Each structure stands twice: as C-alpha cells, then as structure tokens.
PDB file of C-alpha atoms in Angstrom:
ATOM      1  CA  UNK C  25    -107.236  54.776-217.660  1.00  0.00           C
ATOM      2  CA  UNK C  26    -110.642  53.362-219.449  1.00  0.00           C
ATOM      3  CA  UNK C  27    -111.147  51.467-216.171  1.00  0.00           C
ATOM      4  CA  UNK C  28    -108.893  49.636-213.477  1.00  0.00           C
ATOM      5  CA  UNK C  29    -108.362  46.317-214.692  1.00  0.00           C
ATOM      6  CA  UNK C  30    -109.029  43.427-212.419  1.00  0.00           C
ATOM      7  CA  UNK C  31    -105.626  41.290-212.814  1.00  0.00           C
ATOM      8  CA  UNK C  32    -104.081  38.703-210.620  1.00  0.00           C
ATOM      9  CA  UNK C  33    -102.730  35.353-210.874  1.00  0.00           C
ATOM     10  CA  UNK C  34    -103.464  31.652-210.419  1.00  0.00           C
ATOM     11  CA  UNK C  35    -103.014  31.064-206.656  1.00  0.00           C
ATOM     12  CA  UNK C  36    -102.642  27.852-204.452  1.00  0.00           C
ATOM     13  CA  UNK C  37    -105.748  26.821-202.090  1.00  0.00           C
ATOM     14  CA  UNK C  38    -103.381  25.204-199.699  1.00  0.00           C
ATOM     15  CA  UNK C  39    -104.807  27.600-197.186  1.00  0.00           C
ATOM     16  CA  UNK C  40    -108.243  26.954-198.288  1.00  0.00           C
ATOM     17  CA  UNK C  41    -110.329  29.010-200.871  1.00  0.00           C
ATOM     18  CA  UNK C  42    -110.483  31.814-198.316  1.00  0.00           C
ATOM     19  CA  UNK C  43    -106.956  31.597-197.697  1.00  0.00           C
ATOM     20  CA  UNK C  44    -106.349  32.269-201.646  1.00  0.00           C
ATOM     21  CA  UNK C  45    -108.780  34.984-201.623  1.00  0.00           C
ATOM     22  CA  UNK C  46    -106.781  36.823-198.899  1.00  0.00           C
ATOM     23  CA  UNK C  47    -103.587  36.013-200.572  1.00  0.00           C
ATOM     24  CA  UNK C  48    -104.858  37.966-203.502  1.00  0.00           C
ATOM     25  CA  UNK C  49    -105.628  40.702-201.381  1.00  0.00           C
ATOM     26  CA  UNK C  50    -102.303  40.856-199.966  1.00  0.00           C
ATOM     27  CA  UNK C  51    -100.992  40.963-203.476  1.00  0.00           C
ATOM     28  CA  UNK C  52    -102.998  43.914-204.438  1.00  0.00           C
ATOM     29  CA  UNK C  53    -104.931  41.701-206.838  1.00  0.00           C
ATOM     30  CA  UNK C  54    -108.222  42.322-208.347  1.00  0.00           C
ATOM     31  CA  UNK C  55    -108.813  38.727-209.573  1.00  0.00           C
ATOM     32  CA  UNK C  56    -107.360  35.136-208.959  1.00  0.00           C
ATOM     33  CA  UNK C  57    -107.856  31.824-210.364  1.00  0.00           C
ATOM     34  CA  UNK C  58    -107.669  28.517-208.329  1.00  0.00           C
ATOM     35  CA  UNK C  59    -107.989  24.706-208.809  1.00  0.00           C
ATOM     36  CA  UNK C  60    -111.176  23.538-206.804  1.00  0.00           C
ATOM     37  CA  UNK C  61    -109.545  20.411-206.217  1.00  0.00           C
ATOM     38  CA  UNK C  62    -106.566  18.348-207.260  1.00  0.00           C
ATOM     39  CA  UNK C  63    -105.824  19.368-210.559  1.00  0.00           C
ATOM     40  CA  UNK C  64    -104.494  15.713-211.769  1.00  0.00           C
ATOM     41  CA  UNK C  65    -107.586  13.980-210.670  1.00  0.00           C
ATOM     42  CA  UNK C  66    -111.391  13.779-211.702  1.00  0.00           C
ATOM     43  CA  UNK C  67    -112.583  12.842-208.253  1.00  0.00           C
ATOM     44  CA  UNK C  68    -115.320  14.509-206.680  1.00  0.00           C
ATOM     45  CA  UNK C  69    -114.517  16.766-203.771  1.00  0.00           C
ATOM     46  CA  UNK C  70    -116.508  16.788-200.796  1.00  0.00           C
ATOM     47  CA  UNK C  71    -115.600  20.648-199.966  1.00  0.00           C
ATOM     48  CA  UNK C  72    -115.807  22.683-196.739  1.00  0.00           C
ATOM     49  CA  UNK C  73    -118.838  24.891-197.494  1.00  0.00           C
ATOM     50  CA  UNK C  74    -117.985  27.165-194.556  1.00  0.00           C
ATOM     51  CA  UNK C  75    -114.521  27.909-196.253  1.00  0.00           C
ATOM     52  CA  UNK C  76    -116.192  28.555-199.545  1.00  0.00           C
ATOM     53  CA  UNK C  77    -118.759  30.891-198.054  1.00  0.00           C
ATOM     54  CA  UNK C  78    -115.744  32.880-196.300  1.00  0.00           C
ATOM     55  CA  UNK C  79    -114.224  33.050-199.772  1.00  0.00           C
ATOM     56  CA  UNK C  80    -117.418  34.435-201.327  1.00  0.00           C
ATOM     57  CA  UNK C  81    -117.730  36.896-198.612  1.00  0.00           C
ATOM     58  CA  UNK C  82    -114.178  38.286-198.622  1.00  0.00           C
ATOM     59  CA  UNK C  83    -114.410  38.708-202.459  1.00  0.00           C
ATOM     60  CA  UNK C  84    -117.642  40.415-202.439  1.00  0.00           C
ATOM     61  CA  UNK C  85    -116.518  42.874-199.786  1.00  0.00           C
ATOM     62  CA  UNK C  86    -113.059  43.485-201.374  1.00  0.00           C
ATOM     63  CA  UNK C  87    -114.141  43.595-204.971  1.00  0.00           C
ATOM     64  CA  UNK C  88    -112.184  40.598-205.984  1.00  0.00           C
ATOM     65  CA  UNK C  89    -113.043  38.347-209.102  1.00  0.00           C
ATOM     66  CA  UNK C  90    -112.298  34.667-208.627  1.00  0.00           C
ATOM     67  CA  UNK C  91    -112.528  31.877-211.293  1.00  0.00           C
ATOM     68  CA  UNK C  92    -112.102  28.054-210.862  1.00  0.00           C
ATOM     69  CA  UNK C  93    -109.849  26.172-213.381  1.00  0.00           C
ATOM     70  CA  UNK C  94    -110.990  22.442-213.951  1.00  0.00           C
ATOM     71  CA  UNK C  95    -108.425  19.645-213.264  1.00  0.00           C
ATOM     72  CA  UNK C  96    -106.140  18.651-216.545  1.00  0.00           C
ATOM     73  CA  UNK C  97    -107.850  15.471-217.285  1.00  0.00           C
ATOM     74  CA  UNK C  98    -111.318  17.315-217.891  1.00  0.00           C
ATOM     75  CA  UNK C  99    -111.957  16.719-221.530  1.00  0.00           C
ATOM     76  CA  UNK C 100    -115.314  17.841-223.003  1.00  0.00           C
ATOM     77  CA  UNK C 101    -114.845  15.909-226.057  1.00  0.00           C
ATOM     78  CA  UNK C 102    -114.794  12.133-224.577  1.00  0.00           C
ATOM     79  CA  UNK C 103    -117.075   9.914-226.484  1.00  0.00           C
ATOM     80  CA  UNK C 104    -119.861   8.675-224.245  1.00  0.00           C
ATOM     81  CA  UNK C 105    -120.333   5.440-226.326  1.00  0.00           C
ATOM     82  CA  UNK C 106    -116.537   4.528-226.622  1.00  0.00           C
ATOM     83  CA  UNK C 107    -115.701   5.572-223.092  1.00  0.00           C
ATOM     84  CA  UNK C 108    -118.712   5.784-220.749  1.00  0.00           C
ATOM     85  CA  UNK C 109    -117.068   5.377-217.650  1.00  0.00           C
ATOM     86  CA  UNK C 110    -114.598   8.258-218.589  1.00  0.00           C
ATOM     87  CA  UNK C 111    -117.419  10.547-219.778  1.00  0.00           C
ATOM     88  CA  UNK C 112    -119.377   9.667-216.511  1.00  0.00           C
ATOM     89  CA  UNK C 113    -116.486  10.821-214.196  1.00  0.00           C
ATOM     90  CA  UNK C 114    -115.669  13.882-216.375  1.00  0.00           C
ATOM     91  CA  UNK C 115    -119.430  15.121-216.111  1.00  0.00           C
ATOM     92  CA  UNK C 116    -119.514  14.477-212.473  1.00  0.00           C
ATOM     93  CA  UNK C 117    -116.155  15.957-211.867  1.00  0.00           C
ATOM     94  CA  UNK C 118    -117.495  19.435-213.811  1.00  0.00           C
ATOM     95  CA  UNK C 119    -120.620  19.468-212.125  1.00  0.00           C
ATOM     96  CA  UNK C 120    -118.618  19.067-208.762  1.00  0.00           C
ATOM     97  CA  UNK C 121    -116.350  21.966-209.906  1.00  0.00           C
ATOM     98  CA  UNK C 122    -119.344  24.227-210.765  1.00  0.00           C
ATOM     99  CA  UNK C 123    -120.827  23.655-207.308  1.00  0.00           C
ATOM    100  CA  UNK C 124    -117.546  24.487-205.733  1.00  0.00           C
ATOM    101  CA  UNK C 125    -117.350  27.786-207.796  1.00  0.00           C
ATOM    102  CA  UNK C 126    -120.846  28.576-207.093  1.00  0.00           C
ATOM    103  CA  UNK C 127    -120.123  28.226-203.166  1.00  0.00           C
ATOM    104  CA  UNK C 128    -117.220  30.455-203.679  1.00  0.00           C
ATOM    105  CA  UNK C 129    -119.036  33.333-205.497  1.00  0.00           C
ATOM    106  CA  UNK C 130    -116.753  32.645-208.607  1.00  0.00           C
ATOM    107  CA  UNK C 131    -117.409  33.674-212.113  1.00  0.00           C
ATOM    108  CA  UNK C 132    -117.453  30.017-213.100  1.00  0.00           C
ATOM    109  CA  UNK C 133    -115.122  27.165-214.218  1.00  0.00           C
ATOM    110  CA  UNK C 134    -112.786  27.291-217.075  1.00  0.00           C
ATOM    111  CA  UNK C 135    -112.452  24.190-219.167  1.00  0.00           C
ATOM    112  CA  UNK C 136    -110.280  23.551-222.274  1.00  0.00           C
ATOM    113  CA  UNK C 137    -112.228  22.997-225.395  1.00  0.00           C
ATOM    114  CA  UNK C 138    -111.606  19.320-225.595  1.00  0.00           C
ATOM    115  CA  UNK C 139    -109.435  16.892-227.676  1.00  0.00           C
ATOM    116  CA  UNK C 140    -111.030  14.369-229.850  1.00  0.00           C
ATOM    117  CA  UNK C 141    -109.668  10.885-230.634  1.00  0.00           C
ATOM    118  CA  UNK C 142    -112.633  10.404-233.232  1.00  0.00           C
ATOM    119  CA  UNK C 143    -111.615  10.296-236.706  1.00  0.00           C
ATOM    120  CA  UNK C 144    -114.716  12.410-237.702  1.00  0.00           C
ATOM    121  CA  UNK C 145    -114.114  15.917-236.697  1.00  0.00           C
ATOM    122  CA  UNK C 146    -118.058  16.549-236.599  1.00  0.00           C
ATOM    123  CA  UNK C 147    -118.372  13.565-234.039  1.00  0.00           C
ATOM    124  CA  UNK C 148    -115.799  15.527-231.820  1.00  0.00           C
ATOM    125  CA  UNK C 149    -117.806  18.577-231.696  1.00  0.00           C
ATOM    126  CA  UNK C 150    -121.058  16.442-231.008  1.00  0.00           C
ATOM    127  CA  UNK C 151    -119.318  15.139-227.767  1.00  0.00           C
ATOM    128  CA  UNK C 152    -118.512  18.481-226.672  1.00  0.00           C
ATOM    129  CA  UNK C 153    -122.084  19.637-227.000  1.00  0.00           C
ATOM    130  CA  UNK C 154    -123.342  16.443-225.433  1.00  0.00           C
ATOM    131  CA  UNK C 155    -121.151  16.773-222.447  1.00  0.00           C
ATOM    132  CA  UNK C 156    -121.594  20.367-221.984  1.00  0.00           C
ATOM    133  CA  UNK C 157    -125.499  19.704-222.178  1.00  0.00           C
ATOM    134  CA  UNK C 158    -125.010  16.964-219.333  1.00  0.00           C
ATOM    135  CA  UNK C 159    -123.006  19.045-217.026  1.00  0.00           C
ATOM    136  CA  UNK C 160    -125.416  21.918-217.180  1.00  0.00           C
ATOM    137  CA  UNK C 161    -128.655  19.976-217.079  1.00  0.00           C
ATOM    138  CA  UNK C 162    -130.777  21.639-214.502  1.00  0.00           C
ATOM    139  CA  UNK C 163    -128.099  24.094-213.487  1.00  0.00           C
ATOM    140  CA  UNK C 164    -129.488  26.991-212.127  1.00  0.00           C
ATOM    141  CA  UNK C 165    -126.620  28.667-210.697  1.00  0.00           C
ATOM    142  CA  UNK C 166    -124.652  31.981-211.515  1.00  0.00           C
ATOM    143  CA  UNK C 167    -121.266  30.070-212.034  1.00  0.00           C
ATOM    144  CA  UNK C 168    -120.773  29.739-215.754  1.00  0.00           C
ATOM    145  CA  UNK C 169    -118.935  26.933-217.758  1.00  0.00           C
ATOM    146  CA  UNK C 170    -116.368  28.867-219.307  1.00  0.00           C
ATOM    147  CA  UNK C 171    -114.864  27.379-222.519  1.00  0.00           C
ATOM    148  CA  UNK C 172    -111.260  28.067-223.166  1.00  0.00           C
ATOM    149  CA  UNK C 173    -109.635  28.281-226.515  1.00  0.00           C
ATOM    150  CA  UNK C 174    -106.646  25.602-227.416  1.00  0.00           C
ATOM    151  CA  UNK C 175    -103.251  26.410-228.823  1.00  0.00           C
ATOM    152  CA  UNK C 176    -103.464  23.354-231.542  1.00  0.00           C
ATOM    153  CA  UNK C 177    -101.048  21.330-229.894  1.00  0.00           C
ATOM    154  CA  UNK C 178    -103.199  18.422-229.590  1.00  0.00           C
ATOM    155  CA  UNK C 179    -105.267  18.738-232.760  1.00  0.00           C
ATOM    156  CA  UNK C 180    -107.325  21.293-234.760  1.00  0.00           C
ATOM    157  CA  UNK C 181    -110.358  21.568-232.518  1.00  0.00           C
ATOM    158  CA  UNK C 182    -111.167  24.533-230.486  1.00  0.00           C
ATOM    159  CA  UNK C 183    -108.429  26.993-231.717  1.00  0.00           C
ATOM    160  CA  UNK C 184    -110.972  29.546-233.266  1.00  0.00           C
ATOM    161  CA  UNK C 185    -113.798  32.063-231.848  1.00  0.00           C
ATOM    162  CA  UNK C 186    -116.003  30.679-234.678  1.00  0.00           C
ATOM    163  CA  UNK C 187    -115.731  27.264-233.217  1.00  0.00           C
ATOM    164  CA  UNK C 188    -116.313  28.531-229.327  1.00  0.00           C
ATOM    165  CA  UNK C 189    -119.406  30.840-230.475  1.00  0.00           C
ATOM    166  CA  UNK C 190    -120.992  28.212-232.568  1.00  0.00           C
ATOM    167  CA  UNK C 191    -120.742  25.509-229.704  1.00  0.00           C
ATOM    168  CA  UNK C 192    -122.263  27.874-227.364  1.00  0.00           C
ATOM    169  CA  UNK C 193    -125.088  28.587-229.765  1.00  0.00           C
ATOM    170  CA  UNK C 194    -125.885  24.798-230.468  1.00  0.00           C
ATOM    171  CA  UNK C 195    -126.050  24.107-226.549  1.00  0.00           C
ATOM    172  CA  UNK C 196    -129.249  23.576-224.706  1.00  0.00           C
ATOM    173  CA  UNK C 197    -128.266  26.301-222.181  1.00  0.00           C
ATOM    174  CA  UNK C 198    -126.037  28.837-223.737  1.00  0.00           C
ATOM    175  CA  UNK C 199    -127.001  31.517-221.038  1.00  0.00           C
ATOM    176  CA  UNK C 200    -124.873  29.274-218.469  1.00  0.00           C
ATOM    177  CA  UNK C 201    -121.787  29.247-221.071  1.00  0.00           C
ATOM    178  CA  UNK C 202    -119.135  31.811-221.345  1.00  0.00           C
ATOM    179  CA  UNK C 203    -115.678  31.905-222.648  1.00  0.00           C
ATOM    180  CA  UNK C 204    -111.984  32.174-221.408  1.00  0.00           C
ATOM    181  CA  UNK C 205    -109.529  33.669-223.914  1.00  0.00           C
ATOM    182  CA  UNK C 206    -105.954  32.672-223.547  1.00  0.00           C
ATOM    183  CA  UNK C 207    -103.756  35.185-225.336  1.00  0.00           C
ATOM    184  CA  UNK C 208    -100.708  32.499-225.651  1.00  0.00           C
ATOM    185  CA  UNK C 209    -103.177  29.780-227.180  1.00  0.00           C
ATOM    186  CA  UNK C 210    -104.697  32.208-229.673  1.00  0.00           C
ATOM    187  CA  UNK C 211    -101.019  33.396-230.557  1.00  0.00           C
ATOM    188  CA  UNK C 212     -99.786  29.909-230.897  1.00  0.00           C
ATOM    189  CA  UNK C 213    -102.699  28.915-233.059  1.00  0.00           C
ATOM    190  CA  UNK C 214    -102.202  31.868-235.255  1.00  0.00           C
ATOM    191  CA  UNK C 215    -105.470  33.376-234.789  1.00  0.00           C
ATOM    192  CA  UNK C 216    -104.328  36.524-233.202  1.00  0.00           C
ATOM    193  CA  UNK C 217    -101.137  38.114-234.360  1.00  0.00           C
ATOM    194  CA  UNK C 218    -100.161  40.229-231.503  1.00  0.00           C
ATOM    195  CA  UNK C 219     -99.380  43.745-232.092  1.00  0.00           C
ATOM    196  CA  UNK C 220     -99.563  43.354-235.977  1.00  0.00           C
ATOM    197  CA  UNK C 221    -103.241  42.178-235.920  1.00  0.00           C
ATOM    198  CA  UNK C 222    -105.915  44.629-237.115  1.00  0.00           C
ATOM    199  CA  UNK C 223    -108.787  42.276-237.190  1.00  0.00           C
ATOM    200  CA  UNK C 224    -109.029  40.071-234.183  1.00  0.00           C
ATOM    201  CA  UNK C 225    -110.965  42.311-232.061  1.00  0.00           C
ATOM    202  CA  UNK C 226    -113.390  43.473-234.471  1.00  0.00           C
ATOM    203  CA  UNK C 227    -114.047  39.953-235.584  1.00  0.00           C
ATOM    204  CA  UNK C 228    -114.925  38.973-232.085  1.00  0.00           C
ATOM    205  CA  UNK C 229    -117.455  41.725-231.978  1.00  0.00           C
ATOM    206  CA  UNK C 230    -119.021  40.463-234.946  1.00  0.00           C
ATOM    207  CA  UNK C 231    -119.101  36.976-233.521  1.00  0.00           C
ATOM    208  CA  UNK C 232    -120.651  38.154-230.230  1.00  0.00           C
ATOM    209  CA  UNK C 233    -117.479  36.340-228.836  1.00  0.00           C
ATOM    210  CA  UNK C 234    -116.182  39.417-226.607  1.00  0.00           C
ATOM    211  CA  UNK C 235    -119.640  40.129-224.729  1.00  0.00           C
ATOM    212  CA  UNK C 236    -119.541  36.404-223.498  1.00  0.00           C
ATOM    213  CA  UNK C 237    -115.683  36.418-222.493  1.00  0.00           C
ATOM    214  CA  UNK C 238    -115.670  36.458-218.824  1.00  0.00           C
ATOM    215  CA  UNK C 239    -112.015  35.530-218.099  1.00  0.00           C
ATOM    216  CA  UNK C 240    -108.852  36.290-220.215  1.00  0.00           C
ATOM    217  CA  UNK C 241    -105.786  34.188-219.366  1.00  0.00           C
ATOM    218  CA  UNK C 242    -102.813  36.889-220.167  1.00  0.00           C
ATOM    219  CA  UNK C 243    -100.090  34.622-221.064  1.00  0.00           C
ATOM    220  CA  UNK C 244     -96.922  35.510-223.329  1.00  0.00           C
ATOM    221  CA  UNK C 245     -95.746  32.897-225.738  1.00  0.00           C
ATOM    222  CA  UNK C 246     -92.177  31.155-225.356  1.00  0.00           C
ATOM    223  CA  UNK C 247     -92.514  30.475-229.324  1.00  0.00           C
ATOM    224  CA  UNK C 248     -93.393  32.317-232.269  1.00  0.00           C
ATOM    225  CA  UNK C 249     -96.888  33.032-233.801  1.00  0.00           C
ATOM    226  CA  UNK C 250     -98.361  29.957-235.449  1.00  0.00           C
ATOM    227  CA  UNK C 251     -96.130  27.416-233.427  1.00  0.00           C
ATOM    228  CA  UNK C 252     -98.969  25.462-231.802  1.00  0.00           C
ATOM    229  CA  UNK C 253     -97.030  25.047-228.883  1.00  0.00           C
ATOM    230  CA  UNK C 254     -98.750  25.813-225.376  1.00  0.00           C
ATOM    231  CA  UNK C 255     -95.790  27.394-223.533  1.00  0.00           C
ATOM    232  CA  UNK C 256     -96.423  30.285-221.349  1.00  0.00           C
ATOM    233  CA  UNK C 257     -94.157  33.167-220.724  1.00  0.00           C
ATOM    234  CA  UNK C 258     -94.434  36.316-218.556  1.00  0.00           C
ATOM    235  CA  UNK C 259     -96.229  38.966-220.056  1.00  0.00           C
ATOM    236  CA  UNK C 260     -93.990  41.072-222.358  1.00  0.00           C
ATOM    237  CA  UNK C 261     -91.314  38.729-222.156  1.00  0.00           C
ATOM    238  CA  UNK C 262     -92.126  36.517-224.978  1.00  0.00           C
ATOM    239  CA  UNK C 263     -93.190  36.749-228.515  1.00  0.00           C
ATOM    240  CA  UNK C 264     -96.220  38.825-228.210  1.00  0.00           C
ATOM    241  CA  UNK C 265     -94.598  41.379-226.355  1.00  0.00           C
ATOM    242  CA  UNK C 266     -95.600  44.570-224.409  1.00  0.00           C
ATOM    243  CA  UNK C 267     -96.698  46.106-227.759  1.00  0.00           C
ATOM    244  CA  UNK C 268     -99.349  43.204-228.419  1.00  0.00           C
ATOM    245  CA  UNK C 269    -100.597  43.266-224.822  1.00  0.00           C
ATOM    246  CA  UNK C 270    -101.158  47.059-224.998  1.00  0.00           C
ATOM    247  CA  UNK C 271    -103.027  46.874-228.134  1.00  0.00           C
ATOM    248  CA  UNK C 272    -105.203  44.214-226.810  1.00  0.00           C
ATOM    249  CA  UNK C 273    -105.941  45.896-223.699  1.00  0.00           C
ATOM    250  CA  UNK C 274    -106.922  49.192-224.936  1.00  0.00           C
ATOM    251  CA  UNK C 275    -109.164  47.808-227.737  1.00  0.00           C
ATOM    252  CA  UNK C 276    -111.427  45.791-225.083  1.00  0.00           C
ATOM    253  CA  UNK C 277    -113.782  46.898-222.553  1.00  0.00           C
ATOM    254  CA  UNK C 278    -112.018  45.451-219.663  1.00  0.00           C
ATOM    255  CA  UNK C 279    -114.325  46.405-216.851  1.00  0.00           C
ATOM    256  CA  UNK C 280    -116.259  43.200-216.256  1.00  0.00           C
ATOM    257  CA  UNK C 281    -113.294  40.617-217.246  1.00  0.00           C
ATOM    258  CA  UNK C 282    -110.963  38.826-214.895  1.00  0.00           C
ATOM    259  CA  UNK C 283    -107.340  38.944-216.221  1.00  0.00           C
ATOM    260  CA  UNK C 284    -105.344  35.806-214.868  1.00  0.00           C
ATOM    261  CA  UNK C 285    -101.600  35.454-215.273  1.00  0.00           C
ATOM    262  CA  UNK C 286    -100.692  32.050-215.487  1.00  0.00           C
ATOM    263  CA  UNK C 287     -96.825  32.014-215.963  1.00  0.00           C
ATOM    264  CA  UNK C 288     -94.024  31.853-213.556  1.00  0.00           C
ATOM    265  CA  UNK C 289     -94.098  34.660-210.700  1.00  0.00           C
ATOM    266  CA  UNK C 290     -91.575  37.316-210.528  1.00  0.00           C
ATOM    267  CA  UNK C 291     -88.253  37.380-208.194  1.00  0.00           C
ATOM    268  CA  UNK C 292     -90.514  38.312-205.251  1.00  0.00           C
ATOM    269  CA  UNK C 293     -92.504  35.202-205.724  1.00  0.00           C
ATOM    270  CA  UNK C 294     -95.548  36.910-206.415  1.00  0.00           C
ATOM    271  CA  UNK C 295     -97.203  38.382-209.617  1.00  0.00           C
ATOM    272  CA  UNK C 296     -97.026  41.967-208.417  1.00  0.00           C
ATOM    273  CA  UNK C 297     -94.440  43.252-210.911  1.00  0.00           C
ATOM    274  CA  UNK C 298     -96.504  41.737-213.833  1.00  0.00           C
ATOM    275  CA  UNK C 299     -99.776  43.047-212.421  1.00  0.00           C
ATOM    276  CA  UNK C 300     -98.309  46.651-212.362  1.00  0.00           C
ATOM    277  CA  UNK C 301     -97.212  46.138-216.029  1.00  0.00           C
ATOM    278  CA  UNK C 302    -100.683  45.101-217.237  1.00  0.00           C
ATOM    279  CA  UNK C 303    -102.527  48.088-215.365  1.00  0.00           C
ATOM    280  CA  UNK C 304     -99.995  50.238-217.047  1.00  0.00           C
ATOM    281  CA  UNK C 305    -100.758  48.802-220.511  1.00  0.00           C
ATOM    282  CA  UNK C 306    -104.441  49.174-219.990  1.00  0.00           C
ATOM    283  CA  UNK C 307    -104.330  52.792-219.770  1.00  0.00           C
ATOM    284  CA  UNK C 308    -105.867  54.376-222.735  1.00  0.00           C
TER     285      UNK C 308
END
C-alpha cells in the first residue's frame, strides 16, 4: 500500500464537535466531515470553544483529519450589488465557519464553487473572487477555504479544474485557499471518465490542482457520465464503479488528503464497509 488512506464519513455533531471526533474513532475512521452549524441556515453560531478544543486535541492525539462543510445556502457567486443583504450574510456565515473549523483543528471549510444568476458569466466569476477576498480578509488561521467542484446541475460554473485553479490564482490570499474534489460531481460534469480516463490526473498535475486538494468527497454516481445530476451512490455501487475508484486512488499521492464518504451508510448504520473497500482499493 502506498500509504494508509485517511477515510471516513460525514458525521452528526448532535453530541458536539468532540462527540463527532470520538464517533470517528469508534468507527476506525482516519477522517470525518461535519456541518459546523445548521446546514440550512446562514446564521452565525456562538459555539462552545471548550467543545471545539476537545475536538482538536482528540483528532491530534488520534491522528484524525476533520473538515467542516458549510451550510447549503452558502453561495460564493452572490452579487453584492443586487443582493447586498444576502452577500453580507454569506460572508459573515463563512467567516463564522472558518472560526469554528480553526477552533476544531480542522483542515478547513468546504464550500461549493457557486451559482450565478447574472446573465454575464464573467460577472459570476468576479462575484466569486470578491466574496472569497472578503471572507479571507485579514484571515491568519490555518483552516483553509476549500472550493468544491460542481456537477453542472445548476449551471455551467465551477465544473472544471481550470476554473478552480484560475479563481485561486486571482484571489488576494491564495495561500488560504485549497480545493475539495467531489468524484460524483466530476463524473456527472463529464470532466472525469472514471476507469476509462487516462488524462484527468495528469491534467490536474499540470494545472497545480492536486497539490492544493485537501479533501476528496469519494462518492459514486447514480447517473451515467455527463448526466449533470448530483446524486451520490455508495462507492462501487454506481456508474463510476470499483475500477474507477481503484484507478484514481492508486494514481494519486493520498497521504495528506482526507477522503470523505457522503452517501448513505451500510446496513450497520456506519461507513465501515465502504471504508474497508476504499482502503483496499488504495493499495498500489
């Protein structure tokens, strides 16, 4: 095996951030993802710093990577001129998420590339850059803002590695920006062809994409290649299949990345079976 893959699932914080970390340990996970607050709300959460500190310490002592996923309404492409109140709420919410992730010792916060309602595509990209710059202004923490690729179900933005790397370059603080690759999204968008793809990994290296990827959402797809439908299946149970995941895992340097399963759990209510499969597939 090239290196033990750090894989786990998305876990509830019903028992606190530290509770989620302990659940990851019980499951035998090397990583986990959590919502830092209500996933449907952009409200700013007054979190318990003692709970966050316990999470940080537990993860450090048990060699577990954690990552926060921002609430669903977070949209980097919101237009600050047309919707100033919405823009303000998103910026404040994302900064709150960063503070929580930092306190928990997490890699960073995953946020989708964004959906623009502007008729001009260029304006949409400008909005993304403006929002990221505002969120990261004066940010000095270790937690990164991790841009996630999109499936294309809500428009053409954010499907390609080229867009993600270019946005990072154009932002004021690229050192605080990383990437989250969602395999289902890449497959649905048609930019990665699974087992049949011989250029995706190489292209990512040329673009400098992989060195900035901190998290990989390891999701299979319930729909065929290029469907532009964001519907996750358990790894190996969808159109990507075992061969596609084996090819990707063995082609990448997996040592510093957190692999997160976001589909339904197994019959035992955990991700254990899928985690075992991924660890097996990561063998060189």
